[in-house]
Short mmCIF file of C-alpha atoms and ligand atoms in Angstrom, two decimals:
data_model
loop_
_atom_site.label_atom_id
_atom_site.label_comp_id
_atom_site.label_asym_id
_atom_site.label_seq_id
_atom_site.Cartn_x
_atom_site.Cartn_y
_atom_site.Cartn_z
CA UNK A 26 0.00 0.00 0.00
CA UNK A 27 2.68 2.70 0.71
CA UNK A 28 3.99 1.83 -2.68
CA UNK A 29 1.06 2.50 -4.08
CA UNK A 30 0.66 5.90 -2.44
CA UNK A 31 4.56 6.36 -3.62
CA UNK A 32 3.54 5.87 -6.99
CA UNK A 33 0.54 7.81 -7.53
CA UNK A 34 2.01 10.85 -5.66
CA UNK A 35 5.01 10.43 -8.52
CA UNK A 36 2.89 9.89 -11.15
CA UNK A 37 1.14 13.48 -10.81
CA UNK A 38 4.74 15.06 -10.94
CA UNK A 39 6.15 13.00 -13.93
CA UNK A 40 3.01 14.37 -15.47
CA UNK A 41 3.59 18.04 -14.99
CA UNK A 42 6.91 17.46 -15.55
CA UNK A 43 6.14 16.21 -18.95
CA UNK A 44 3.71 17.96 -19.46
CA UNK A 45 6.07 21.14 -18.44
CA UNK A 46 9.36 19.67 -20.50
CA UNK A 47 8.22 18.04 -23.73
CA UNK A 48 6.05 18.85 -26.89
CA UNK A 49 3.09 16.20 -25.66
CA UNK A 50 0.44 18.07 -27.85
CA UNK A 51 -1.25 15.74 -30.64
CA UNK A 52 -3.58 16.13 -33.31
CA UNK A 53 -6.15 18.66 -34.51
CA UNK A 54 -9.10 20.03 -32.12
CA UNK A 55 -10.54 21.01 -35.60
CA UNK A 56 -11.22 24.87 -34.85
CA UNK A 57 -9.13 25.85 -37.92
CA UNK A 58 -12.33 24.45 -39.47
CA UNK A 59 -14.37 26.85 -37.91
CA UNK A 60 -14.85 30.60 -38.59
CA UNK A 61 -17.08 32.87 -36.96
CA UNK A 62 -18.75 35.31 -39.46
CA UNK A 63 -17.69 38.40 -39.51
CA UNK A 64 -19.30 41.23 -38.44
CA UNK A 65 -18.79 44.71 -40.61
CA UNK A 66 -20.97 46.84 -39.12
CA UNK A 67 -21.06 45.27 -34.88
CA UNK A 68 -22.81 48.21 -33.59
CA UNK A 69 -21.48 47.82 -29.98
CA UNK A 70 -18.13 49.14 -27.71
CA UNK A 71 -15.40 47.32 -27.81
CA UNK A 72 -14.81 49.09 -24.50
CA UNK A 73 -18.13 47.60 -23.09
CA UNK A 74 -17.82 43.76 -24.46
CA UNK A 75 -19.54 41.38 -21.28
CA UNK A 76 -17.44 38.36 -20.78
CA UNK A 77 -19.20 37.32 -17.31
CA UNK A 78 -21.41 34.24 -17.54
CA UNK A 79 -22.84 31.22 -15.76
CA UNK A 80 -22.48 28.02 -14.68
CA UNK A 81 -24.56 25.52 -12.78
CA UNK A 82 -25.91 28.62 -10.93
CA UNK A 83 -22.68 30.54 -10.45
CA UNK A 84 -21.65 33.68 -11.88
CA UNK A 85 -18.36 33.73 -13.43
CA UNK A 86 -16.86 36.95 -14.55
CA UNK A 87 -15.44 34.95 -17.91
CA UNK A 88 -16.01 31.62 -19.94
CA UNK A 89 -12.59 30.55 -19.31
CA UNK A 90 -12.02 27.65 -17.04
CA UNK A 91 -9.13 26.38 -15.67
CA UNK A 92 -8.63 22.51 -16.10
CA UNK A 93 -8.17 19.95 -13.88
CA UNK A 94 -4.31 19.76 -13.65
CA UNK A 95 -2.41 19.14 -10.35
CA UNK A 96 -1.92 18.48 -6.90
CA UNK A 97 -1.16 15.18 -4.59
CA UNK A 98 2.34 15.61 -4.79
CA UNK A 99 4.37 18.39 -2.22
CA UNK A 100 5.78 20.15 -5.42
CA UNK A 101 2.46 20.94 -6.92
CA UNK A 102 1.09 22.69 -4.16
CA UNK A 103 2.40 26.15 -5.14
CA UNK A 104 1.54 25.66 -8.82
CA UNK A 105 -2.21 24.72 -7.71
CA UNK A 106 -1.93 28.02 -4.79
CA UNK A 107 -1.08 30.22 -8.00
CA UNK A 108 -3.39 28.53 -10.13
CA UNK A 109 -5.96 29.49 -7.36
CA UNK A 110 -5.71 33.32 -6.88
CA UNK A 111 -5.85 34.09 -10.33
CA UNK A 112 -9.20 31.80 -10.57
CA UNK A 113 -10.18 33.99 -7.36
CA UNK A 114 -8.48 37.49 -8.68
CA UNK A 115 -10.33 36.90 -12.32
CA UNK A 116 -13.64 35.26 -11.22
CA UNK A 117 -13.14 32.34 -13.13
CA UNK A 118 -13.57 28.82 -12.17
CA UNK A 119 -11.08 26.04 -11.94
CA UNK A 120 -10.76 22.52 -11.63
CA UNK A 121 -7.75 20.35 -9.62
CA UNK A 122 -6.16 17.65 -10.73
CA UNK A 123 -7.28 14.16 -9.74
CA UNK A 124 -7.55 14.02 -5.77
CA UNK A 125 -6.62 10.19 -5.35
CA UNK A 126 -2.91 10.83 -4.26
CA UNK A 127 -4.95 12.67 -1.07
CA UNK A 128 -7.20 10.24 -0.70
CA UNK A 129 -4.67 7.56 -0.48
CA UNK A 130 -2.43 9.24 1.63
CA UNK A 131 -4.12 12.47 3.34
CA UNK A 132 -0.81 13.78 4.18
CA UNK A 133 -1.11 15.15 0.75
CA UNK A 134 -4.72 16.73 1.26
CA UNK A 135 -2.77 20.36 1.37
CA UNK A 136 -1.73 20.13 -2.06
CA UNK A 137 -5.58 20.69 -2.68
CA UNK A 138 -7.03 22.17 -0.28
CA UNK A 139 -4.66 25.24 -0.69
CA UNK A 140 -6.45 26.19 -3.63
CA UNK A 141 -10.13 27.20 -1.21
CA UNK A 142 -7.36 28.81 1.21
CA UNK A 143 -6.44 31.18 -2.05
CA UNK A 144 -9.82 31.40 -3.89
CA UNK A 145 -12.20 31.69 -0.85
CA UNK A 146 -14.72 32.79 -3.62
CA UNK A 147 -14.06 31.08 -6.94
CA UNK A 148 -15.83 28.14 -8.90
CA UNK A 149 -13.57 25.28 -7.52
CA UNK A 150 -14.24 21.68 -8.93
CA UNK A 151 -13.00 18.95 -6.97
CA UNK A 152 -11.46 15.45 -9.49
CA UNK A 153 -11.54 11.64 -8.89
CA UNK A 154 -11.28 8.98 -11.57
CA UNK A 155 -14.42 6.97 -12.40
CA UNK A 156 -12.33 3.98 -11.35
CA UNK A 157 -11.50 5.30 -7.97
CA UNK A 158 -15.21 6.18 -7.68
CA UNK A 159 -16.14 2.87 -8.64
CA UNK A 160 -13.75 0.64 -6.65
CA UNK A 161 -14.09 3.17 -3.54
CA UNK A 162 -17.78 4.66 -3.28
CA UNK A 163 -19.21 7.46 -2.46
CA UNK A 164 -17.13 8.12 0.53
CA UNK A 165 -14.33 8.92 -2.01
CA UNK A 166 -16.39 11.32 -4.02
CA UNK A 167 -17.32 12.98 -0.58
CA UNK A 168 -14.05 13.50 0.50
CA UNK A 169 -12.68 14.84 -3.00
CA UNK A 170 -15.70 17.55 -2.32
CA UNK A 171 -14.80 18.28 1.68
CA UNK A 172 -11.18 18.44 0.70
CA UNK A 173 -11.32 21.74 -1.02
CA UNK A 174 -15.08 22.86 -0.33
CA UNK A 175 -15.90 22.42 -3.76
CA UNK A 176 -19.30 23.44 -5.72
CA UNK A 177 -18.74 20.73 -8.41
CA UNK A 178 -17.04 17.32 -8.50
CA UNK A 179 -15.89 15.89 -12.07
CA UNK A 180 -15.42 12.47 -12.46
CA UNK A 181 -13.06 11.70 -14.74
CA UNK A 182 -12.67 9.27 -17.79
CA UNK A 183 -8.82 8.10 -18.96
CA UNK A 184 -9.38 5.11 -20.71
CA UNK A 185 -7.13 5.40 -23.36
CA UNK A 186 -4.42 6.70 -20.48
CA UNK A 187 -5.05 3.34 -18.79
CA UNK A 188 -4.42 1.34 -21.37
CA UNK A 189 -0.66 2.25 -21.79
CA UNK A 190 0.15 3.27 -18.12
CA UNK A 191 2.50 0.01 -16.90
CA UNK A 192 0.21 0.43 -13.47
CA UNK A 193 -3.16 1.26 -15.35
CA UNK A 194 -6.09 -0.32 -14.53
CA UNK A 195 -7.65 -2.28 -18.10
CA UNK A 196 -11.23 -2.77 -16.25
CA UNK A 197 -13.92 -0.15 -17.01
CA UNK A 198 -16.75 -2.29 -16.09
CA UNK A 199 -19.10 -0.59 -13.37
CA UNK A 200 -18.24 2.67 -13.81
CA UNK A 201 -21.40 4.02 -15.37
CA UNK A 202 -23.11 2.65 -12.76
CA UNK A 203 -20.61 3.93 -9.97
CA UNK A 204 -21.68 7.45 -11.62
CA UNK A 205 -25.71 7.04 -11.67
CA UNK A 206 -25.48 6.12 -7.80
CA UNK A 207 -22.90 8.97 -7.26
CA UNK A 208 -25.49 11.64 -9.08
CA UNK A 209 -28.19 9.88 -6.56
CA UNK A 210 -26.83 10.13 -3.25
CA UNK A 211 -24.37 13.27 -3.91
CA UNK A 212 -25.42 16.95 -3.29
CA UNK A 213 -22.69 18.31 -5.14
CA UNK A 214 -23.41 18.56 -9.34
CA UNK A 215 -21.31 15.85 -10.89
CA UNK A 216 -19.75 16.53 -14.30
CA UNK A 217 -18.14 13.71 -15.91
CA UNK A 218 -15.11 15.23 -18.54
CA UNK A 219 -12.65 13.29 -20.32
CA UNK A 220 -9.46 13.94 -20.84
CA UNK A 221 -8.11 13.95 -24.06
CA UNK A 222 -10.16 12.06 -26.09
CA UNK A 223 -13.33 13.26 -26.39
CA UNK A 224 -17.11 12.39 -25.64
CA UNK A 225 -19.20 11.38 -28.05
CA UNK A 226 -23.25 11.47 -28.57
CA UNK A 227 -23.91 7.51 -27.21
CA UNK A 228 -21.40 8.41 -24.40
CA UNK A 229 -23.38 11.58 -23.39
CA UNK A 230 -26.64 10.15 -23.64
CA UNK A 231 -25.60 7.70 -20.71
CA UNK A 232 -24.50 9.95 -19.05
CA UNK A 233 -27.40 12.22 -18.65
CA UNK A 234 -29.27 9.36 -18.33
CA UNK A 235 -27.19 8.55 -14.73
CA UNK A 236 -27.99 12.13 -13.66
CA UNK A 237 -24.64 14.05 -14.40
CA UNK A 238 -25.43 17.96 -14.25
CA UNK A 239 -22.45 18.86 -17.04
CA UNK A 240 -20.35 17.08 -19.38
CA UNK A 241 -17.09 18.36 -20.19
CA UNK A 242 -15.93 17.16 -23.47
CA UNK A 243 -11.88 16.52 -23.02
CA UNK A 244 -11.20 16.27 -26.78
CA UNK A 245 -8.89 15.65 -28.81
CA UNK A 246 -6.23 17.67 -30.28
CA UNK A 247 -4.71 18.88 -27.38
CA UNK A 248 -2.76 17.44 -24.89
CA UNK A 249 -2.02 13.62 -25.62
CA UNK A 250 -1.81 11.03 -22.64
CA UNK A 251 -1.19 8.75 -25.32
CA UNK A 252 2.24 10.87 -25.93
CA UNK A 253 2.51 11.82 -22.25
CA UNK A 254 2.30 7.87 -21.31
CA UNK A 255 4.88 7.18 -24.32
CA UNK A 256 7.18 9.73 -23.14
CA UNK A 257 6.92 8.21 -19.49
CA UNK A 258 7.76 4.49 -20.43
CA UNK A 259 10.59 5.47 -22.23
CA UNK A 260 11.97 6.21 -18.70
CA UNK A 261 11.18 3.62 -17.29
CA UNK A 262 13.82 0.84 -16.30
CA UNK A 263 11.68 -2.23 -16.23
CA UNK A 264 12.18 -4.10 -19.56
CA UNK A 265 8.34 -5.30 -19.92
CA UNK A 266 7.41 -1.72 -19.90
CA UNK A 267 9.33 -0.92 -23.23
CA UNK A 268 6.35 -2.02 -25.99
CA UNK A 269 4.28 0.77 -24.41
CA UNK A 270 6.11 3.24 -25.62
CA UNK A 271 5.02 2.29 -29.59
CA UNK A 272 1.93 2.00 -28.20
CA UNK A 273 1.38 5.43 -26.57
CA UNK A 274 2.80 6.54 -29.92
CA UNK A 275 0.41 4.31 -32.08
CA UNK A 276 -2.45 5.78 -30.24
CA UNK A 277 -1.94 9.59 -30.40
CA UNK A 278 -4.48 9.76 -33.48
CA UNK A 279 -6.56 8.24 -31.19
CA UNK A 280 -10.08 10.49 -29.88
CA UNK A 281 -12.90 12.52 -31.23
CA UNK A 282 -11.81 16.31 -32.08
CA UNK A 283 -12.67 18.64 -29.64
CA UNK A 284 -15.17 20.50 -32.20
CA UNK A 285 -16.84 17.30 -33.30
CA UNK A 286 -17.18 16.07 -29.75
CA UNK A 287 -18.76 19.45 -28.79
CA UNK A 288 -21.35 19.39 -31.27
CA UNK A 289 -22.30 15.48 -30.29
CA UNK A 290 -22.66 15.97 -26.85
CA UNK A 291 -24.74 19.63 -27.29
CA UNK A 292 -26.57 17.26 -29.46
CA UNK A 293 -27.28 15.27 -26.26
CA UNK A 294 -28.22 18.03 -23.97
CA UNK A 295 -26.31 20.86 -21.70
CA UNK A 296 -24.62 22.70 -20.13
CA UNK A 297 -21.30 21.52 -21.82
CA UNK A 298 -17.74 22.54 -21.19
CA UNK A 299 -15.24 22.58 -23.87
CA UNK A 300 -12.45 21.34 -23.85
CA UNK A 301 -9.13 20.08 -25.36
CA UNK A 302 -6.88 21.92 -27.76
CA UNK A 303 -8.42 25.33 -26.50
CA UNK A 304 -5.40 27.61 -27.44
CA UNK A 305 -6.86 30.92 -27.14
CA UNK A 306 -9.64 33.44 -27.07
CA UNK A 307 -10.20 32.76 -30.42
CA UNK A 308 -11.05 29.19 -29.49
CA UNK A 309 -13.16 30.02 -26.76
CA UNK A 310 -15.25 32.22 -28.72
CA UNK A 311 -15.87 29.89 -31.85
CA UNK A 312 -16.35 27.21 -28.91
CA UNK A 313 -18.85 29.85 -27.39
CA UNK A 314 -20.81 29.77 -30.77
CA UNK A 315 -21.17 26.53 -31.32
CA UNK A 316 -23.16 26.26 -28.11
CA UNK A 317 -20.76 25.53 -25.39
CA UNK A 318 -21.16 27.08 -21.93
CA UNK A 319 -17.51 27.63 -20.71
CA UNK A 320 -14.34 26.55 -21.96
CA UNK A 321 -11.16 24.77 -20.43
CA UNK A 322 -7.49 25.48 -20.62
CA UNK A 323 -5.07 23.18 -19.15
CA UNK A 324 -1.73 23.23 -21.11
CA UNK A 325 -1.30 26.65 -21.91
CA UNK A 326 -1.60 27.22 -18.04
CA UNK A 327 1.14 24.60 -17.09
CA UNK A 328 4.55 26.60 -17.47
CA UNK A 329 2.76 29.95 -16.29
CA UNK A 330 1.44 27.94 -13.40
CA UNK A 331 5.43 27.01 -12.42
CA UNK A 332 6.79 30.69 -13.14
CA UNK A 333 4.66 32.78 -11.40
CA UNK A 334 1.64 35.01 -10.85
CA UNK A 335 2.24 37.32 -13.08
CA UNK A 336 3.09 34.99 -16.15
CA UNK A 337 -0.22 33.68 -15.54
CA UNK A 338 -1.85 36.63 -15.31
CA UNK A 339 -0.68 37.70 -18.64
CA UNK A 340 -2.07 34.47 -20.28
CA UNK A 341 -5.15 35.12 -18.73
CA UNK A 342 -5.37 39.00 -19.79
CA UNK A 343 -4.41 37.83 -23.48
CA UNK A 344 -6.86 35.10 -23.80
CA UNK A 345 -9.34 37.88 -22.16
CA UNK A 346 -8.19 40.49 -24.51
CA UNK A 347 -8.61 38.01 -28.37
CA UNK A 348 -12.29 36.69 -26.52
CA UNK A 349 -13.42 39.92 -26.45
CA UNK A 350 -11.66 41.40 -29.78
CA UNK A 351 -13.97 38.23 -31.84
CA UNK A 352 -16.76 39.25 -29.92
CA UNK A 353 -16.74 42.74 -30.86
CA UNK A 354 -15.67 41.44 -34.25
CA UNK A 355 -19.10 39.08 -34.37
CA UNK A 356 -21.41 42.38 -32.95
CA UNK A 357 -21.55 40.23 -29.53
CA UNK A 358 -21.89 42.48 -26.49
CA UNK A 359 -22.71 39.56 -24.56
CA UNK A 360 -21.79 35.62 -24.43
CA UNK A 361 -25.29 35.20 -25.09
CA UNK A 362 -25.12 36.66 -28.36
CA UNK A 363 -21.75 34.74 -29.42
CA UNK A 364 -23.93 31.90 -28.84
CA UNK A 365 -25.93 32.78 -31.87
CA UNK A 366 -23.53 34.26 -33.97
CA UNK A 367 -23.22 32.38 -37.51
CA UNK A 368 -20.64 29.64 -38.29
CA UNK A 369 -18.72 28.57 -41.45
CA UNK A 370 -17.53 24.76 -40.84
CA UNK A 371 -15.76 23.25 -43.29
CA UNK A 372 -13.34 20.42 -43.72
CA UNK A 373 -12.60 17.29 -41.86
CA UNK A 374 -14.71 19.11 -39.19
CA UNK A 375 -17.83 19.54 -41.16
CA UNK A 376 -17.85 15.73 -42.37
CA UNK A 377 -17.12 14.06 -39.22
CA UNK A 378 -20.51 16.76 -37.44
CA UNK A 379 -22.23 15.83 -40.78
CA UNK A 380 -24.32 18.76 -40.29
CA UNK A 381 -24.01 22.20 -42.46
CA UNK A 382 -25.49 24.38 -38.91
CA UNK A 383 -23.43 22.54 -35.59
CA UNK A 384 -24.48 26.29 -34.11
CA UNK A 385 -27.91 25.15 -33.66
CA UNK A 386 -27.69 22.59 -31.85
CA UNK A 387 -29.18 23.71 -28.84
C1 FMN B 411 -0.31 18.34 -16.35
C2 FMN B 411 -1.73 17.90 -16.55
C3 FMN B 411 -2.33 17.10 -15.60
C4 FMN B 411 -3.66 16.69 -15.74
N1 FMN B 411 -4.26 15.96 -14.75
C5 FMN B 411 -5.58 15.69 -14.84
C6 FMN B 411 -6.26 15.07 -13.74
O1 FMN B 411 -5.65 14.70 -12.74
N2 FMN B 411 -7.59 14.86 -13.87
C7 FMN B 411 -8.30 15.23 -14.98
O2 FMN B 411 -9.52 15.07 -15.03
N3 FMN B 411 -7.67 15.80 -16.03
C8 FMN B 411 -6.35 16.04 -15.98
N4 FMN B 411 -5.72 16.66 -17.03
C9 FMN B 411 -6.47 16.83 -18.29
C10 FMN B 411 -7.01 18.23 -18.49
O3 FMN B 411 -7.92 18.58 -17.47
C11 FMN B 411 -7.67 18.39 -19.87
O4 FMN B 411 -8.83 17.57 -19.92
C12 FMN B 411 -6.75 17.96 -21.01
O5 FMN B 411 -5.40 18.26 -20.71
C13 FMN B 411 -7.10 18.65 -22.32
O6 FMN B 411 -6.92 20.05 -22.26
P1 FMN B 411 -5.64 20.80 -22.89
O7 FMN B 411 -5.47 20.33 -24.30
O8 FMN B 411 -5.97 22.27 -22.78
O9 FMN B 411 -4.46 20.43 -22.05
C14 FMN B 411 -4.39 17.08 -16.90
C15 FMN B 411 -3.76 17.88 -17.87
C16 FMN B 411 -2.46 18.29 -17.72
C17 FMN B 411 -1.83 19.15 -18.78
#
């Protein structure tokens, strides 16, 4: 058991490390297929654009979410503390990384729970894997929540990470199940969100069906835990680990674009977050008009995270800065109106949605 801990704890830094250290980023998210039409004559301020929002009843001053990323291991506590007062000093929500290191071994709880201690205020959502829900109960899932006084939980789907981690767990049976009794006997809104690979239609039909309040799409075209997993066996020093380093690689095309997967699960119901690939405001606002309700950033955030406030805050104040400049550039004073501004989708993007209008699909 203490071997266990060791290794989870571990885990969560490789991650950011590699995350941090080497180019991990796969595929297309399929927003280059995607244009928002322009607007010649907006009629509104640029001065006056509206970014503030909301979210399963909160107010948010911006779309932008920060995505589950970090914590359970001592060095990621100050990346998740600065992570934290920007979410608090912007008004926007954020997520933590999965909180099974803490649960494991609740020496580690601080590592999360800093980020309430920073963003008294914020939209904090708390993260456990659906197979940590499903092999530990609700208890887990209760803890995750009291850990860092959270307003949402997000269970989390890695599949495809599983499959090429040497210490992943191959057995998804149960897990929609563990979620449906989760949404029953929870207060807290669950939102399930994968993580890389997208969500499609049949997948978010179930999942509405077990009671989730959101769905967070986690598509592809982003970050790659296919790579990330590749990059980590090729450390490792165990011999039967070596084939999963071709595998991680052979599976990096693997996942449903982040656009696509959107327009499925909006297809499905709402509210949806976005994410996967999200590289800037740009994103967020052709996101935004294809019906989404907020969208997530994770990698951009990482190195800013582990330099300091202020190169976070300038990530922040540039993604703020291109949202609004497309919103004044589609006549939107308001995220309500980006949401029914007109779309061009063409490409790979607009035969895999096999729709000509993915912007009506609420
Ligand atoms: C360093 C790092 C750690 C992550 N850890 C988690 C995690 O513990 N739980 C989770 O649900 N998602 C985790 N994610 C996935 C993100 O929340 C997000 O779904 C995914 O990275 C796609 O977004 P991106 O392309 O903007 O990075 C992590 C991402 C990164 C970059």
């Amino acid at each position: 058991m203490a071997d266990k801990k060791r290794h989870t704890s571990s885990r969560k830094l490789d991650h950011l490390r590699i995350c941090a250290e080497e180019d991990i980023e796969c595929g297309d998210a399929g927003f280059g297929d995607i244009r928002i039409v322009h607007n010649a004559l907006p009629e509104c301020d640029m001065g006056n654009i509206d970014l503030s929002t909301r979210f399963l009843s909160h107010r948010l001053s911006s779309p932008l979410f920060i995505s589950a990323m970090t914590g359970g291991h001592p060095y990621t506590k100050e990346a998740n503390a600065r992570l934290a007062r920007i979410a608090e000093g912007f008004g926007i929500g954020m997520g933590v990384g999965s909180q099974r290191a803490a649960l494991e071994d609740p020496q580690l709880a601080d590592t999360f729970s800093v980020v309430r201690d920073e963003a008294p205020h914020a939209f904090l959502v708390a993260n456990l894997g659906a197979v940590q829900l499903r092999d530990h109960g609700i208890a887990w899932a209760e803890g995750a929540v009291e850990m860092i006084g959270a307003d949402a939980l997000a269970i989390h789907l890695n599949f495809l990470q599983e499959a090429i981690q040497p210490e992943g767990d191959h057995n998804a049976a149960g897990c929609l199940s563990a979620i449906q009794e989760l949404c029953a006997g929870i207060k807290t809104p669950v939102i399930v969100k994968e993580t890389g690979c997208g969500i499609s239609a049949e997948t978010a039909r179930k999942c509405w069906g077990a009671g989730v309040s959101a769905i967070d799409t986690g598509g592809w075209g982003g970050t790659s835990w296919a790579a990330v997993e590749s990059v980590r066996a090729g450390t490792s020093k165990r011999k039967e680990d070596r084939h999963l380093i071709s595998l991680g690689a052979d599976l990096t095309g693997w996942g449903i674009p982040t656009a696509v997967s959107l327009a499925e699960v909006l297809s499905t119901g709402s509210p949806v977050i976005a994410s996967g690939g999200i590289r800037s405001g740009l994103d967020i606002a052709k996101s935004l008009a294809l019906g989404a309700d907020l969208c997530g950033m994770a990698l951009p955030l990482v190195k800013p995270a582990l330099t300091s406030d202020e190169a976070l805050t300038e990530r922040v104040e540039a993604i703020h800065r291109e949202l609004t400049a497309a919103m004044f550039l589609s006549g939107a004073a308001r995220i309500s109106d980006l949401r029914k501004a007109r779309l061009y989708v063409t490409g790979k993007t607009r035969q895999m949605i096999g729709r000509d209008d993915p912007g009506r699909f609420r």
